[in-house]
PDB file of C-alpha atoms and ligand atoms in Angstrom:
ATOM      1  CA  MET K   1       9.459  27.962-111.707  1.00 58.00           C
ATOM      2  CA  THR K   2       9.517  24.861-113.893  1.00 60.00           C
ATOM      3  CA  GLY K   3      11.745  23.401-116.573  1.00 72.00           C
ATOM      4  CA  ARG K   4      14.339  20.758-117.269  1.00 80.00           C
ATOM      5  CA  PHE K   5      17.003  22.647-115.305  1.00 92.00           C
ATOM      6  CA  VAL K   6      14.961  23.578-112.285  1.00 94.00           C
ATOM      7  CA  ALA K   7      15.864  21.601-109.190  1.00 95.00           C
ATOM      8  CA  SER K   8      13.013  21.423-106.692  1.00 94.00           C
ATOM      9  CA  ILE K   9      13.987  21.739-103.045  1.00 95.00           C
ATOM     10  CA  VAL K  10      10.588  20.639-101.753  1.00 95.00           C
ATOM     11  CA  ALA K  11      12.128  17.339-100.566  1.00 94.00           C
ATOM     12  CA  LEU K  12      15.173  19.062 -99.035  1.00 96.00           C
ATOM     13  CA  PRO K  13      14.901  19.514 -95.253  1.00 95.00           C
ATOM     14  CA  ARG K  14      15.744  23.094 -94.283  1.00 93.00           C
ATOM     15  CA  GLN K  15      17.873  21.803 -91.421  1.00 95.00           C
ATOM     16  CA  GLU K  16      21.525  22.763 -91.998  1.00 96.00           C
ATOM     17  CA  GLY K  17      23.606  19.978 -93.502  1.00 97.00           C
ATOM     18  CA  ALA K  18      20.665  18.068 -94.969  1.00 97.00           C
ATOM     19  CA  SER K  19      21.203  17.215 -98.622  1.00 97.00           C
ATOM     20  CA  VAL K  20      19.575  15.685-101.682  1.00 96.00           C
ATOM     21  CA  PRO K  21      21.263  14.577-104.911  1.00 96.00           C
ATOM     22  CA  TRP K  22      20.359  16.033-108.302  1.00 96.00           C
ATOM     23  CA  GLU K  23      21.779  13.820-111.024  1.00 96.00           C
ATOM     24  CA  ASP K  24      20.613  13.745-114.611  1.00 94.00           C
ATOM     25  CA  THR K  25      21.746  13.642-118.208  1.00 95.00           C
ATOM     26  CA  VAL K  26      20.104  16.563-119.959  1.00 94.00           C
ATOM     27  CA  ALA K  27      20.310  18.113-123.422  1.00 95.00           C
ATOM     28  CA  ALA K  28      22.602  21.142-123.422  1.00 95.00           C
ATOM     29  CA  PRO K  29      20.762  24.407-124.038  1.00 93.00           C
ATOM     30  CA  GLU K  30      22.220  26.934-126.488  1.00 92.00           C
ATOM     31  CA  GLY K  31      24.954  29.256-125.324  1.00 91.00           C
ATOM     32  CA  PHE K  32      27.118  26.696-123.505  1.00 94.00           C
ATOM     33  CA  GLY K  33      30.310  27.861-125.212  1.00 93.00           C
ATOM     34  CA  PHE K  34      31.560  29.880-128.141  1.00 89.00           C
ATOM     35  CA  ASP K  35      32.030  29.304-131.867  1.00 84.00           C
ATOM     36  CA  VAL K  36      35.592  28.071-131.498  1.00 89.00           C
ATOM     37  CA  ILE K  37      34.819  25.646-128.659  1.00 95.00           C
ATOM     38  CA  GLY K  38      31.772  24.645-126.647  1.00 96.00           C
ATOM     39  CA  ILE K  39      29.031  22.114-126.049  1.00 96.00           C
ATOM     40  CA  PRO K  40      26.712  21.865-129.059  1.00 95.00           C
ATOM     41  CA  GLU K  41      23.056  22.548-128.319  1.00 95.00           C
ATOM     42  CA  GLY K  42      21.285  19.251-127.633  1.00 95.00           C
ATOM     43  CA  ALA K  43      24.450  17.332-126.718  1.00 96.00           C
ATOM     44  CA  ASP K  44      24.504  15.313-123.490  1.00 96.00           C
ATOM     45  CA  LEU K  45      25.255  17.233-120.323  1.00 96.00           C
ATOM     46  CA  ASP K  46      26.085  14.886-117.474  1.00 97.00           C
ATOM     47  CA  VAL K  47      25.103  16.699-114.284  1.00 97.00           C
ATOM     48  CA  ARG K  48      26.010  15.280-110.854  1.00 98.00           C
ATOM     49  CA  LEU K  49      25.082  17.647-108.077  1.00 98.00           C
ATOM     50  CA  VAL K  50      24.280  17.611-104.397  1.00 98.00           C
ATOM     51  CA  LEU K  51      21.995  20.289-102.925  1.00 98.00           C
ATOM     52  CA  THR K  52      22.847  20.998 -99.293  1.00 98.00           C
ATOM     53  CA  SER K  53      20.881  23.157 -96.849  1.00 98.00           C
ATOM     54  CA  VAL K  54      22.973  25.908 -95.306  1.00 97.00           C
ATOM     55  CA  SER K  55      21.888  28.827 -93.132  1.00 95.00           C
ATOM     56  CA  GLU K  56      21.779  31.324 -96.031  1.00 95.00           C
ATOM     57  CA  GLY K  57      20.179  29.045 -98.581  1.00 97.00           C
ATOM     58  CA  VAL K  58      21.197  25.998-100.596  1.00 98.00           C
ATOM     59  CA  PHE K  59      24.755  25.109-101.510  1.00 98.00           C
ATOM     60  CA  VAL K  60      24.946  23.529-104.962  1.00 98.00           C
ATOM     61  CA  SER K  61      28.070  21.418-105.454  1.00 98.00           C
ATOM     62  CA  GLY K  62      29.283  18.639-107.729  1.00 98.00           C
ATOM     63  CA  SER K  63      30.306  18.602-111.342  1.00 98.00           C
ATOM     64  CA  VAL K  64      29.146  18.863-114.929  1.00 97.00           C
ATOM     65  CA  GLY K  65      30.641  16.843-117.770  1.00 97.00           C
ATOM     66  CA  ALA K  66      30.283  16.906-121.538  1.00 96.00           C
ATOM     67  CA  ASP K  67      32.200  16.558-124.795  1.00 96.00           C
ATOM     68  CA  LEU K  68      33.566  19.850-126.053  1.00 95.00           C
ATOM     69  CA  VAL K  69      33.391  20.302-129.800  1.00 96.00           C
ATOM     70  CA  GLY K  70      35.415  22.918-131.615  1.00 95.00           C
ATOM     71  CA  GLN K  71      38.458  23.681-133.669  1.00 95.00           C
ATOM     72  CA  CYS K  72      42.187  23.575-132.947  1.00 95.00           C
ATOM     73  CA  SER K  73      43.387  27.171-132.691  1.00 93.00           C
ATOM     74  CA  ARG K  74      46.676  26.293-134.434  1.00 94.00           C
ATOM     75  CA  CYS K  75      45.844  23.872-137.253  1.00 94.00           C
ATOM     76  CA  LEU K  76      42.047  24.488-137.447  1.00 92.00           C
ATOM     77  CA  LYS K  77      41.345  20.739-137.329  1.00 93.00           C
ATOM     78  CA  ASP K  78      37.971  19.740-135.809  1.00 95.00           C
ATOM     79  CA  LEU K  79      38.385  18.514-132.291  1.00 94.00           C
ATOM     80  CA  ARG K  80      36.323  16.821-129.655  1.00 94.00           C
ATOM     81  CA  GLN K  81      37.513  16.437-126.100  1.00 92.00           C
ATOM     82  CA  PRO K  82      35.826  15.420-122.861  1.00 94.00           C
ATOM     83  CA  MET K  83      35.584  17.966-120.052  1.00 94.00           C
ATOM     84  CA  ARG K  84      34.350  17.850-116.477  1.00 96.00           C
ATOM     85  CA  GLN K  85      34.126  20.961-114.354  1.00 96.00           C
ATOM     86  CA  GLU K  86      33.470  21.422-110.675  1.00 97.00           C
ATOM     87  CA  VAL K  87      30.311  23.275-109.689  1.00 97.00           C
ATOM     88  CA  SER K  88      30.076  25.206-106.438  1.00 97.00           C
ATOM     89  CA  GLU K  89      27.492  27.908-105.931  1.00 97.00           C
ATOM     90  CA  LEU K  90      25.551  29.264-102.990  1.00 97.00           C
ATOM     91  CA  VAL K  91      21.923  29.912-103.881  1.00 97.00           C
ATOM     92  CA  PHE K  92      20.374  32.273-101.336  1.00 97.00           C
ATOM     93  CA  TYR K  93      16.934  32.308 -99.796  1.00 96.00           C
ATOM     94  CA  PRO K  94      15.592  35.606-101.161  1.00 95.00           C
ATOM     95  CA  GLU K  95      15.011  37.057 -97.681  1.00 95.00           C
ATOM     96  CA  ARG K  96      18.578  36.150 -96.616  1.00 95.00           C
ATOM     97  CA  ARG K  97      20.062  37.807 -99.718  1.00 96.00           C
ATOM     98  CA  GLU K  98      17.912  40.874 -99.123  1.00 95.00           C
ATOM     99  CA  ALA K  99      19.107  41.064 -95.510  1.00 95.00           C
ATOM    100  CA  LEU K 100      22.765  40.774 -96.553  1.00 95.00           C
ATOM    101  CA  VAL K 101      22.370  43.458 -99.232  1.00 94.00           C
ATOM    102  CA  ALA K 102      20.714  45.691 -96.621  1.00 95.00           C
ATOM    103  CA  GLU K 103      23.751  45.106 -94.392  1.00 94.00           C
ATOM    104  CA  GLY K 104      25.950  46.448 -97.188  1.00 94.00           C
ATOM    105  CA  ASP K 105      27.140  43.219 -98.824  1.00 92.00           C
ATOM    106  CA  VAL K 106      26.977  44.421-102.450  1.00 89.00           C
ATOM    107  CA  GLU K 107      28.647  41.286-103.835  1.00 91.00           C
ATOM    108  CA  VAL K 108      25.679  39.027-103.087  1.00 92.00           C
ATOM    109  CA  ALA K 109      23.249  41.303-104.967  1.00 91.00           C
ATOM    110  CA  GLU K 110      23.922  39.324-108.171  1.00 91.00           C
ATOM    111  CA  SER K 111      23.880  35.899-106.508  1.00 94.00           C
ATOM    112  CA  PRO K 112      21.182  33.394-107.497  1.00 96.00           C
ATOM    113  CA  VAL K 113      18.175  32.902-105.242  1.00 96.00           C
ATOM    114  CA  VAL K 114      15.681  30.142-104.554  1.00 97.00           C
ATOM    115  CA  VAL K 115      12.423  30.894-106.401  1.00 95.00           C
ATOM    116  CA  ASP K 116       9.194  29.048-105.526  1.00 94.00           C
ATOM    117  CA  MET K 117      11.141  26.221-103.823  1.00 94.00           C
ATOM    118  CA  GLY K 118      13.176  25.744-106.996  1.00 96.00           C
ATOM    119  CA  ILE K 119      16.711  26.470-108.163  1.00 97.00           C
ATOM    120  CA  ASP K 120      17.413  27.324-111.785  1.00 96.00           C
ATOM    121  CA  LEU K 121      20.563  25.330-112.484  1.00 96.00           C
ATOM    122  CA  GLU K 122      21.013  26.529-116.084  1.00 96.00           C
ATOM    123  CA  PRO K 123      22.964  29.755-115.390  1.00 95.00           C
ATOM    124  CA  ILE K 124      24.995  27.972-112.696  1.00 96.00           C
ATOM    125  CA  LEU K 125      25.972  25.179-115.082  1.00 96.00           C
ATOM    126  CA  ARG K 126      26.621  27.640-117.916  1.00 95.00           C
ATOM    127  CA  ASP K 127      29.038  29.665-115.764  1.00 94.00           C
ATOM    128  CA  ALA K 128      30.880  26.493-114.759  1.00 94.00           C
ATOM    129  CA  VAL K 129      31.152  25.268-118.365  1.00 94.00           C
ATOM    130  CA  VAL K 130      32.302  28.624-119.773  1.00 93.00           C
ATOM    131  CA  LEU K 131      35.017  28.791-117.070  1.00 90.00           C
ATOM    132  CA  ALA K 132      36.270  25.370-118.154  1.00 89.00           C
ATOM    133  CA  LEU K 133      36.625  26.237-121.830  1.00 93.00           C
ATOM    134  CA  PRO K 134      40.222  26.469-123.061  1.00 89.00           C
ATOM    135  CA  PHE K 135      41.128  29.975-124.247  1.00 88.00           C
ATOM    136  CA  ALA K 136      43.060  28.554-127.206  1.00 91.00           C
ATOM    137  CA  PRO K 137      41.902  24.975-127.830  1.00 93.00           C
ATOM    138  CA  LEU K 138      44.520  22.596-129.232  1.00 93.00           C
ATOM    139  CA  CYS K 139      44.087  19.211-130.971  1.00 91.00           C
ATOM    140  CA  ARG K 140      47.165  18.172-128.968  1.00 90.00           C
ATOM    141  CA  GLN K 141      49.569  20.118-126.768  1.00 90.00           C
ATOM    142  CA  ASP K 142      52.400  20.074-129.345  1.00 93.00           C
ATOM    143  CA  CYS K 143      50.261  20.730-132.428  1.00 94.00           C
ATOM    144  CA  PRO K 144      52.745  22.211-134.961  1.00 92.00           C
ATOM    145  CA  GLY K 145      50.074  24.373-136.608  1.00 94.00           C
ATOM    146  CA  LEU K 146      50.099  25.512-140.210  1.00 94.00           C
ATOM    147  CA  CYS K 147      52.975  26.283-142.606  1.00 93.00           C
ATOM    148  CA  SER K 148      53.275  30.085-142.680  1.00 89.00           C
ATOM    149  CA  GLU K 149      54.016  29.981-146.437  1.00 90.00           C
ATOM    150  CA  CYS K 150      51.381  27.640-147.896  1.00 91.00           C
ATOM    151  CA  GLY K 151      48.888  27.317-145.016  1.00 91.00           C
ATOM    152  CA  LEU K 152      48.859  23.500-145.000  1.00 92.00           C
ATOM    153  CA  ALA K 153      48.880  21.577-141.709  1.00 92.00           C
ATOM    154  CA  LEU K 154      52.550  20.880-140.892  1.00 92.00           C
ATOM    155  CA  GLU K 155      51.493  17.561-139.361  1.00 89.00           C
ATOM    156  CA  THR K 156      50.503  16.276-142.823  1.00 90.00           C
ATOM    157  CA  LEU K 157      53.703  17.501-144.527  1.00 91.00           C
ATOM    158  CA  PRO K 158      57.174  15.872-144.597  1.00 92.00           C
ATOM    159  CA  ALA K 159      59.584  17.036-141.871  1.00 88.00           C
ATOM    160  CA  ASP K 160      61.825  18.814-144.429  1.00 89.00           C
ATOM    161  CA  HIS K 161      58.903  20.768-145.913  1.00 91.00           C
ATOM    162  CA  SER K 162      60.127  24.198-147.004  1.00 88.00           C
ATOM    163  CA  HIS K 163      59.632  26.764-149.738  1.00 87.00           C
ATOM    164  CA  GLY K 164      63.294  27.739-150.117  1.00 78.00           C
ATOM    165  CA  PRO K 165      64.687  31.103-149.084  1.00 71.00           C
ATOM    166  CA  ALA K 166      62.061  33.803-148.968  1.00 61.00           C
ATOM    167  CA  HIS K 167      62.235  35.990-152.066  1.00 62.00           C
ATOM    168  CA  ASP K 168      61.446  39.665-151.564  1.00 67.00           C
ATOM    169  CA  PRO K 169      61.337  41.679-154.817  1.00 66.00           C
ATOM    170  CA  ARG K 170      62.348  44.839-152.937  1.00 68.00           C
ATOM    171  CA  PHE K 171      65.849  43.401-152.547  1.00 69.00           C
ATOM    172  CA  ASP K 172      66.204  43.220-156.369  1.00 74.00           C
ATOM    173  CA  VAL K 173      65.959  47.001-156.567  1.00 75.00           C
ATOM    174  CA  LEU K 174      68.567  47.410-153.824  1.00 74.00           C
ATOM    175  CA  SER K 175      71.030  45.029-155.413  1.00 78.00           C
ATOM    176  CA  ARG K 176      70.635  46.741-158.815  1.00 80.00           C
ATOM    177  CA  LEU K 177      71.291  50.095-157.129  1.00 78.00           C
ATOM    178  CA  GLU K 178      74.336  48.685-155.366  1.00 82.00           C
ATOM    179  CA  ALA K 179      75.700  47.388-158.699  1.00 82.00           C
ATOM    180  CA  GLN K 180      75.173  50.814-160.304  1.00 85.00           C
ATOM    181  CA  LEU K 181      77.030  52.572-157.481  1.00 84.00           C
ATOM    182  CA  ARG K 182      79.928  50.146-157.760  1.00 84.00           C
ATOM    183  CA  GLU K 183      80.091  50.887-161.525  1.00 83.00           C
ATOM    184  CA  GLN K 184      80.247  54.636-160.881  1.00 81.00           C
ATOM    185  CA  GLU K 185      83.045  54.216-158.324  1.00 76.00           C
ATOM    186  CA  LYS K 186      85.301  52.627-160.945  1.00 69.00           C
TER     187      LYS K 186
HETATM  188 ZN1  LIG B   1      46.034  21.290-134.166  1.00 68.03          ZN
HETATM  189 ZN1  LIG B   2      54.324  25.195-146.872  1.00 68.03          ZN
END
């Protein structure tokens, strides 16, 4: 297994508790986010990890940081905000995962494994980043959003911005009918 996101554990002693750092600034692959918010492909991903030997495999811990780029969900303004998310994932030795699955531990069946003395960090980092994405990104916590009448950003409009009382043509018919009934009552 090779690639920009593959951490080799050749230099990591298998003795429990031994650790090696894995720190790098790498170009974000595609798929680190969604249309509304995410890390653009090729943007800097600041990865600071420590790989620690544990009995079942290698514990990957640390954090990943990047600038999120997207759109405010209220006013649709472009936004850019820094994020840093904790990473914590146990990567199993294949034989250990197999043994656990055989013992009935179904949850570990999907867990990552060490392949050819390497750990593919890409899916681990992607999961961490996607978890950190805001469900409804905002340019600022109290973003007033858009005017429901004209669709302009309220932030750019004067505080007394209004379109007068809402006019619904259906009420014209009702008031004409009411006037007619009043006439007949006379
Ligand atoms: Zn906004
Ligand atoms: Zn308006």
